[in-house]
Amino acid sequence: MSRLQVVSGKGGTGKTTVAAALALALATEGKRTLLVEVEGRQGIAQLFETEALPYEERKIAVAPGGGEVFALAIDPELALLEYLQMFYKLGSAGRALKKLGAIDFATTIAPGLRDVLLTGKACEAVRRKDRSGRFVYDYVVMDAPPTGRITRFLNVNDEVAGLAKIGPIHHQAQAVMRVLKSPETAVHLVTLLEEMPVQETADGIAELRAAKLPVGRVIVNMVRPEVLDTSGLELVRTVPRADLARSLSAAGLGGARRGQNAERLVDPLLAQAEEYAERYLLEHEQRAVLAELGLPLHELPLLAEGMDLAGLYELATELRKQDVS
């Protein structure tokens, strides 16, 4: 079972929500999970209805069975200061560099360095052990950048190849890649049952595989309930309008003197059924595309009440049922 779970997806698919629910699911039954944010959006804090996360690991939730979820919002500037202190013992000199804007300059002109710092911090948490030799966290879940950037973000060794061929940065990149390309890591992609997100998911999987990064599972988010099956849709297409109007009247939407009221409902009802039939066909076509990718496929429901903390726990329970890990 992979200890570093990376979650990516096209914008708008709810990847941060899925990452948070996965962290809760993995923490069930007494486990400890670290949920890592790397994009600076404070999406985790919003989901867990807590204040903005600082650059420190902080407990934000208790999972069923007594497990704990910690969260960390990685700041690349502070991570670079930490890195400089670790390898070069700069101390106050590093803080002076930050005041002069040198830290922001370095991470801006060298995006590869920024990604090494972000992924490196997550990988350090994966490897960290306490004094008894046990891992501090059973799992680390990373809310990663979107699918279009995920391979470049994770393939840090290539990104820093032209930046540092020797020295601590080079060795750090190699250490990160040993974790990212090992069985300790799984990259999950979140999608919707829509053409563009599914195509981006397929493209992202192809890129990850080409880079020899370990692809985990495809998680379909916000799946709407099936109201009519194939036979029901066929019935809607073939039922006579007069029979439908009589059925509406029998259901209390018309009657002997109100038959015209029921008649007026037929057209909008059939239009709605036609719209549903189109969506039903599209979703089944996209499921078929996802099935061809050869990866475990999981679905999470669209929550009618919207997403809040209770909904997050509901999704975590669903992930546990489907054994997504």
mmCIF file of N, CA and C in Angstrom, residues 3-8 34 36-39 55 57 72-77 79-80 82-83 86 107 110-128 140-145 149-160 169-181 184-187 208 213-214:
data_model
loop_
_atom_site.group_PDB
_atom_site.id
_atom_site.type_symbol
_atom_site.label_atom_id
_atom_site.label_comp_id
_atom_site.label_asym_id
_atom_site.label_seq_id
_atom_site.Cartn_x
_atom_site.Cartn_y
_atom_site.Cartn_z
ATOM 1 N N ARG A 3 2.354 4.852 0.649
ATOM 2 C CA ARG A 3 2.274 5.757 1.786
ATOM 3 C C ARG A 3 2.175 7.211 1.354
ATOM 4 N N LEU A 4 2.619 7.538 0.138
ATOM 5 C CA LEU A 4 2.440 8.884 -0.408
ATOM 6 C C LEU A 4 1.360 8.827 -1.478
ATOM 7 N N GLN A 5 0.229 9.484 -1.212
ATOM 8 C CA GLN A 5 -0.901 9.483 -2.132
ATOM 9 C C GLN A 5 -1.015 10.882 -2.738
ATOM 10 N N VAL A 6 -0.731 10.979 -4.021
ATOM 11 C CA VAL A 6 -0.772 12.260 -4.729
ATOM 12 C C VAL A 6 -2.093 12.357 -5.480
ATOM 13 N N VAL A 7 -2.800 13.465 -5.301
ATOM 14 C CA VAL A 7 -4.117 13.642 -5.924
ATOM 15 C C VAL A 7 -4.066 14.830 -6.872
ATOM 16 N N SER A 8 -4.385 14.581 -8.134
ATOM 17 C CA SER A 8 -4.416 15.638 -9.147
ATOM 18 C C SER A 8 -5.726 15.535 -9.917
ATOM 19 N N LEU A 34 -1.002 12.918 7.058
ATOM 20 C CA LEU A 34 -0.647 14.318 6.822
ATOM 21 C C LEU A 34 -1.194 14.722 5.463
ATOM 22 N N VAL A 36 -1.164 17.510 2.654
ATOM 23 C CA VAL A 36 -0.232 18.556 2.235
ATOM 24 C C VAL A 36 -0.823 19.369 1.087
ATOM 25 N N GLU A 37 -0.743 20.690 1.222
ATOM 26 C CA GLU A 37 -1.185 21.607 0.174
ATOM 27 C C GLU A 37 0.035 22.306 -0.407
ATOM 28 N N VAL A 38 0.122 22.404 -1.745
ATOM 29 C CA VAL A 38 1.318 22.974 -2.366
ATOM 30 C C VAL A 38 1.020 24.180 -3.258
ATOM 31 N N GLU A 39 -0.234 24.565 -3.393
ATOM 32 C CA GLU A 39 -0.572 25.645 -4.326
ATOM 33 C C GLU A 39 -0.890 26.965 -3.648
ATOM 34 N N TYR A 55 2.846 27.560 7.997
ATOM 35 C CA TYR A 55 3.852 26.605 7.512
ATOM 36 C C TYR A 55 4.319 25.749 8.688
ATOM 37 N N GLU A 57 2.944 21.727 10.650
ATOM 38 C CA GLU A 57 1.986 20.623 10.652
ATOM 39 C C GLU A 57 1.031 20.775 11.831
ATOM 40 N N LEU A 72 -0.630 20.575 6.316
ATOM 41 C CA LEU A 72 0.520 21.450 6.126
ATOM 42 C C LEU A 72 0.366 22.177 4.800
ATOM 43 N N ALA A 73 0.418 23.511 4.847
ATOM 44 C CA ALA A 73 0.447 24.321 3.634
ATOM 45 C C ALA A 73 1.900 24.718 3.408
ATOM 46 N N ILE A 74 2.518 24.146 2.368
ATOM 47 C CA ILE A 74 3.947 24.369 2.146
ATOM 48 C C ILE A 74 4.167 25.707 1.450
ATOM 49 N N ASP A 75 4.955 26.558 2.066
ATOM 50 C CA ASP A 75 5.357 27.842 1.500
ATOM 51 C C ASP A 75 6.746 27.657 0.885
ATOM 52 N N PRO A 76 6.898 27.812 -0.446
ATOM 53 C CA PRO A 76 8.202 27.536 -1.059
ATOM 54 C C PRO A 76 9.327 28.427 -0.550
ATOM 55 N N GLU A 77 9.024 29.687 -0.199
ATOM 56 C CA GLU A 77 10.056 30.571 0.323
ATOM 57 C C GLU A 77 10.557 30.076 1.674
ATOM 58 N N ALA A 79 10.237 27.060 2.772
ATOM 59 C CA ALA A 79 10.883 25.771 2.562
ATOM 60 C C ALA A 79 12.323 25.958 2.100
ATOM 61 N N LEU A 80 12.569 26.979 1.263
ATOM 62 C CA LEU A 80 13.938 27.241 0.816
ATOM 63 C C LEU A 80 14.794 27.732 1.971
ATOM 64 N N GLU A 82 14.384 26.911 5.080
ATOM 65 C CA GLU A 82 14.624 25.702 5.853
ATOM 66 C C GLU A 82 15.715 24.855 5.207
ATOM 67 N N TYR A 83 15.666 24.773 3.890
ATOM 68 C CA TYR A 83 16.656 24.001 3.126
ATOM 69 C C TYR A 83 18.049 24.621 3.277
ATOM 70 N N MET A 86 19.377 23.885 6.630
ATOM 71 C CA MET A 86 19.703 22.479 6.801
ATOM 72 C C MET A 86 21.059 22.131 6.180
ATOM 73 N N THR A 107 13.036 31.283 -6.352
ATOM 74 C CA THR A 107 11.963 30.325 -6.637
ATOM 75 C C THR A 107 11.140 30.729 -7.847
ATOM 76 N N ALA A 110 13.547 29.953 -11.105
ATOM 77 C CA ALA A 110 13.876 28.530 -11.218
ATOM 78 C C ALA A 110 12.692 27.703 -10.722
ATOM 79 N N PRO A 111 11.637 27.551 -11.564
ATOM 80 C CA PRO A 111 10.460 26.780 -11.137
ATOM 81 C C PRO A 111 10.804 25.365 -10.719
ATOM 82 N N GLY A 112 11.840 24.783 -11.330
ATOM 83 C CA GLY A 112 12.246 23.434 -10.947
ATOM 84 C C GLY A 112 12.675 23.377 -9.498
ATOM 85 N N LEU A 113 13.381 24.426 -9.052
ATOM 86 C CA LEU A 113 13.798 24.497 -7.650
ATOM 87 C C LEU A 113 12.579 24.567 -6.737
ATOM 88 N N ARG A 114 11.600 25.357 -7.138
ATOM 89 C CA ARG A 114 10.371 25.472 -6.350
ATOM 90 C C ARG A 114 9.705 24.106 -6.185
ATOM 91 N N ASP A 115 9.625 23.344 -7.272
ATOM 92 C CA ASP A 115 8.976 22.040 -7.205
ATOM 93 C C ASP A 115 9.771 21.046 -6.371
ATOM 94 N N VAL A 116 11.102 21.133 -6.430
ATOM 95 C CA VAL A 116 11.929 20.273 -5.579
ATOM 96 C C VAL A 116 11.644 20.549 -4.116
ATOM 97 N N LEU A 117 11.486 21.823 -3.768
ATOM 98 C CA LEU A 117 11.218 22.185 -2.373
ATOM 99 C C LEU A 117 9.852 21.675 -1.932
ATOM 100 N N LEU A 118 8.848 21.820 -2.810
ATOM 101 C CA LEU A 118 7.491 21.392 -2.455
ATOM 102 C C LEU A 118 7.395 19.878 -2.334
ATOM 103 N N THR A 119 7.867 19.172 -3.341
ATOM 104 C CA THR A 119 7.809 17.708 -3.295
ATOM 105 C C THR A 119 8.765 17.157 -2.239
ATOM 106 N N GLY A 120 9.902 17.834 -2.084
ATOM 107 C CA GLY A 120 10.879 17.370 -1.099
ATOM 108 C C GLY A 120 10.339 17.398 0.319
ATOM 109 N N LYS A 121 9.559 18.428 0.638
ATOM 110 C CA LYS A 121 8.981 18.522 1.983
ATOM 111 C C LYS A 121 7.998 17.377 2.218
ATOM 112 N N ALA A 122 7.182 17.055 1.204
ATOM 113 C CA ALA A 122 6.229 15.949 1.332
ATOM 114 C C ALA A 122 6.965 14.622 1.476
ATOM 115 N N CYS A 123 8.022 14.434 0.680
ATOM 116 C CA CYS A 123 8.767 13.176 0.746
ATOM 117 C C CYS A 123 9.499 13.034 2.074
ATOM 118 N N GLU A 124 9.951 14.149 2.627
ATOM 119 C CA GLU A 124 10.586 14.102 3.953
ATOM 120 C C GLU A 124 9.594 13.616 4.997
ATOM 121 N N ALA A 125 8.343 14.075 4.890
ATOM 122 C CA ALA A 125 7.315 13.636 5.835
ATOM 123 C C ALA A 125 7.026 12.150 5.679
ATOM 124 N N VAL A 126 7.108 11.644 4.436
ATOM 125 C CA VAL A 126 6.902 10.209 4.198
ATOM 126 C C VAL A 126 7.987 9.392 4.900
ATOM 127 N N ARG A 127 9.221 9.864 4.836
ATOM 128 C CA ARG A 127 10.359 9.094 5.372
ATOM 129 C C ARG A 127 10.593 9.309 6.861
ATOM 130 N N ARG A 128 10.009 10.340 7.435
ATOM 131 C CA ARG A 128 10.322 10.722 8.820
ATOM 132 C C ARG A 128 9.897 9.650 9.823
ATOM 133 N N VAL A 140 0.849 10.098 3.761
ATOM 134 C CA VAL A 140 0.913 11.507 3.393
ATOM 135 C C VAL A 140 0.090 11.667 2.121
ATOM 136 N N VAL A 141 -0.885 12.576 2.144
ATOM 137 C CA VAL A 141 -1.731 12.842 0.986
ATOM 138 C C VAL A 141 -1.402 14.241 0.478
ATOM 139 N N MET A 142 -1.038 14.334 -0.785
ATOM 140 C CA MET A 142 -0.687 15.634 -1.365
ATOM 141 C C MET A 142 -1.781 16.113 -2.306
ATOM 142 N N ASP A 143 -2.326 17.296 -2.024
ATOM 143 C CA ASP A 143 -3.218 17.969 -2.962
ATOM 144 C C ASP A 143 -2.320 18.663 -3.972
ATOM 145 N N ALA A 144 -2.105 18.008 -5.110
ATOM 146 C CA ALA A 144 -1.089 18.414 -6.075
ATOM 147 C C ALA A 144 -1.652 19.392 -7.111
ATOM 148 N N PRO A 145 -0.788 19.957 -7.960
ATOM 149 C CA PRO A 145 -1.257 20.828 -9.045
ATOM 150 C C PRO A 145 -2.150 20.076 -10.022
ATOM 151 N N ARG A 149 -0.172 19.933 -15.282
ATOM 152 C CA ARG A 149 1.167 20.252 -14.784
ATOM 153 C C ARG A 149 1.743 19.169 -13.891
ATOM 154 N N ILE A 150 0.981 18.109 -13.646
ATOM 155 C CA ILE A 150 1.367 17.162 -12.611
ATOM 156 C C ILE A 150 2.656 16.401 -12.957
ATOM 157 N N THR A 151 2.835 15.994 -14.201
ATOM 158 C CA THR A 151 4.033 15.224 -14.547
ATOM 159 C C THR A 151 5.283 16.078 -14.409
ATOM 160 N N ARG A 152 5.232 17.289 -14.901
ATOM 161 C CA ARG A 152 6.380 18.197 -14.762
ATOM 162 C C ARG A 152 6.655 18.494 -13.294
ATOM 163 N N PHE A 153 5.614 18.657 -12.507
ATOM 164 C CA PHE A 153 5.767 18.948 -11.081
ATOM 165 C C PHE A 153 6.455 17.800 -10.356
ATOM 166 N N LEU A 154 6.072 16.577 -10.667
ATOM 167 C CA LEU A 154 6.627 15.426 -9.961
ATOM 168 C C LEU A 154 7.974 14.976 -10.524
ATOM 169 N N ASN A 155 8.224 15.270 -11.784
ATOM 170 C CA ASN A 155 9.460 14.800 -12.408
ATOM 171 C C ASN A 155 10.595 15.793 -12.144
ATOM 172 N N VAL A 156 10.867 16.037 -10.862
ATOM 173 C CA VAL A 156 11.766 17.114 -10.458
ATOM 174 C C VAL A 156 13.201 16.865 -10.892
ATOM 175 N N ASN A 157 13.586 15.625 -11.045
ATOM 176 C CA ASN A 157 14.964 15.330 -11.429
ATOM 177 C C ASN A 157 15.283 15.947 -12.796
ATOM 178 N N ASP A 158 14.347 15.817 -13.735
ATOM 179 C CA ASP A 158 14.540 16.418 -15.050
ATOM 180 C C ASP A 158 14.493 17.939 -14.977
ATOM 181 N N GLU A 159 13.626 18.456 -14.108
ATOM 182 C CA GLU A 159 13.454 19.901 -14.025
ATOM 183 C C GLU A 159 14.697 20.613 -13.497
ATOM 184 N N VAL A 160 15.449 19.975 -12.622
ATOM 185 C CA VAL A 160 16.630 20.638 -12.042
ATOM 186 C C VAL A 160 17.923 20.190 -12.721
ATOM 187 N N ILE A 169 21.405 20.348 -3.954
ATOM 188 C CA ILE A 169 20.138 20.430 -4.683
ATOM 189 C C ILE A 169 19.984 19.220 -5.605
ATOM 190 N N HIS A 170 21.051 18.851 -6.276
ATOM 191 C CA HIS A 170 21.035 17.675 -7.150
ATOM 192 C C HIS A 170 20.724 16.406 -6.357
ATOM 193 N N HIS A 171 21.394 16.251 -5.221
ATOM 194 C CA HIS A 171 21.173 15.065 -4.391
ATOM 195 C C HIS A 171 19.756 15.048 -3.808
ATOM 196 N N GLN A 172 19.250 16.256 -3.450
ATOM 197 C CA GLN A 172 17.882 16.338 -2.940
ATOM 198 C C GLN A 172 16.890 15.901 -4.004
ATOM 199 N N ALA A 173 17.092 16.338 -5.242
ATOM 200 C CA ALA A 173 16.188 15.953 -6.336
ATOM 201 C C ALA A 173 16.220 14.451 -6.546
ATOM 202 N N GLN A 174 17.401 13.871 -6.489
ATOM 203 C CA GLN A 174 17.506 12.419 -6.673
ATOM 204 C C GLN A 174 16.802 11.666 -5.546
ATOM 205 N N ALA A 175 16.947 12.171 -4.313
ATOM 206 C CA ALA A 175 16.283 11.524 -3.175
ATOM 207 C C ALA A 175 14.769 11.606 -3.316
ATOM 208 N N VAL A 176 14.282 12.753 -3.787
ATOM 209 C CA VAL A 176 12.841 12.926 -4.003
ATOM 210 C C VAL A 176 12.343 11.951 -5.063
ATOM 211 N N MET A 177 13.100 11.824 -6.158
ATOM 212 C CA MET A 177 12.665 10.941 -7.242
ATOM 213 C C MET A 177 12.663 9.476 -6.818
ATOM 214 N N ARG A 178 13.565 9.108 -5.913
ATOM 215 C CA ARG A 178 13.563 7.718 -5.429
ATOM 216 C C ARG A 178 12.253 7.396 -4.724
ATOM 217 N N VAL A 179 11.692 8.375 -4.034
ATOM 218 C CA VAL A 179 10.399 8.174 -3.371
ATOM 219 C C VAL A 179 9.266 8.219 -4.397
ATOM 220 N N LEU A 180 9.298 9.214 -5.274
ATOM 221 C CA LEU A 180 8.189 9.425 -6.202
ATOM 222 C C LEU A 180 8.049 8.308 -7.226
ATOM 223 N N LYS A 181 9.139 7.647 -7.564
ATOM 224 C CA LYS A 181 9.070 6.576 -8.555
ATOM 225 C C LYS A 181 9.066 5.187 -7.924
ATOM 226 N N GLU A 184 6.155 3.281 -2.924
ATOM 227 C CA GLU A 184 5.648 4.094 -1.817
ATOM 228 C C GLU A 184 4.670 5.156 -2.295
ATOM 229 N N THR A 185 4.658 5.440 -3.588
ATOM 230 C CA THR A 185 3.871 6.548 -4.142
ATOM 231 C C THR A 185 2.802 6.040 -5.108
ATOM 232 N N ALA A 186 1.657 6.700 -5.099
ATOM 233 C CA ALA A 186 0.594 6.451 -6.087
ATOM 234 C C ALA A 186 -0.013 7.799 -6.460
ATOM 235 N N VAL A 187 -0.163 8.042 -7.754
ATOM 236 C CA VAL A 187 -0.745 9.291 -8.243
ATOM 237 C C VAL A 187 -2.166 9.008 -8.721
ATOM 238 N N LEU A 208 2.223 10.541 -17.297
ATOM 239 C CA LEU A 208 2.785 9.952 -16.079
ATOM 240 C C LEU A 208 3.468 8.621 -16.387
ATOM 241 N N LEU A 213 6.241 7.414 -13.722
ATOM 242 C CA LEU A 213 5.699 7.768 -12.415
ATOM 243 C C LEU A 213 4.512 6.851 -12.125
ATOM 244 N N PRO A 214 4.360 6.409 -10.873
ATOM 245 C CA PRO A 214 3.356 5.378 -10.550
ATOM 246 C C PRO A 214 1.925 5.907 -10.505
#
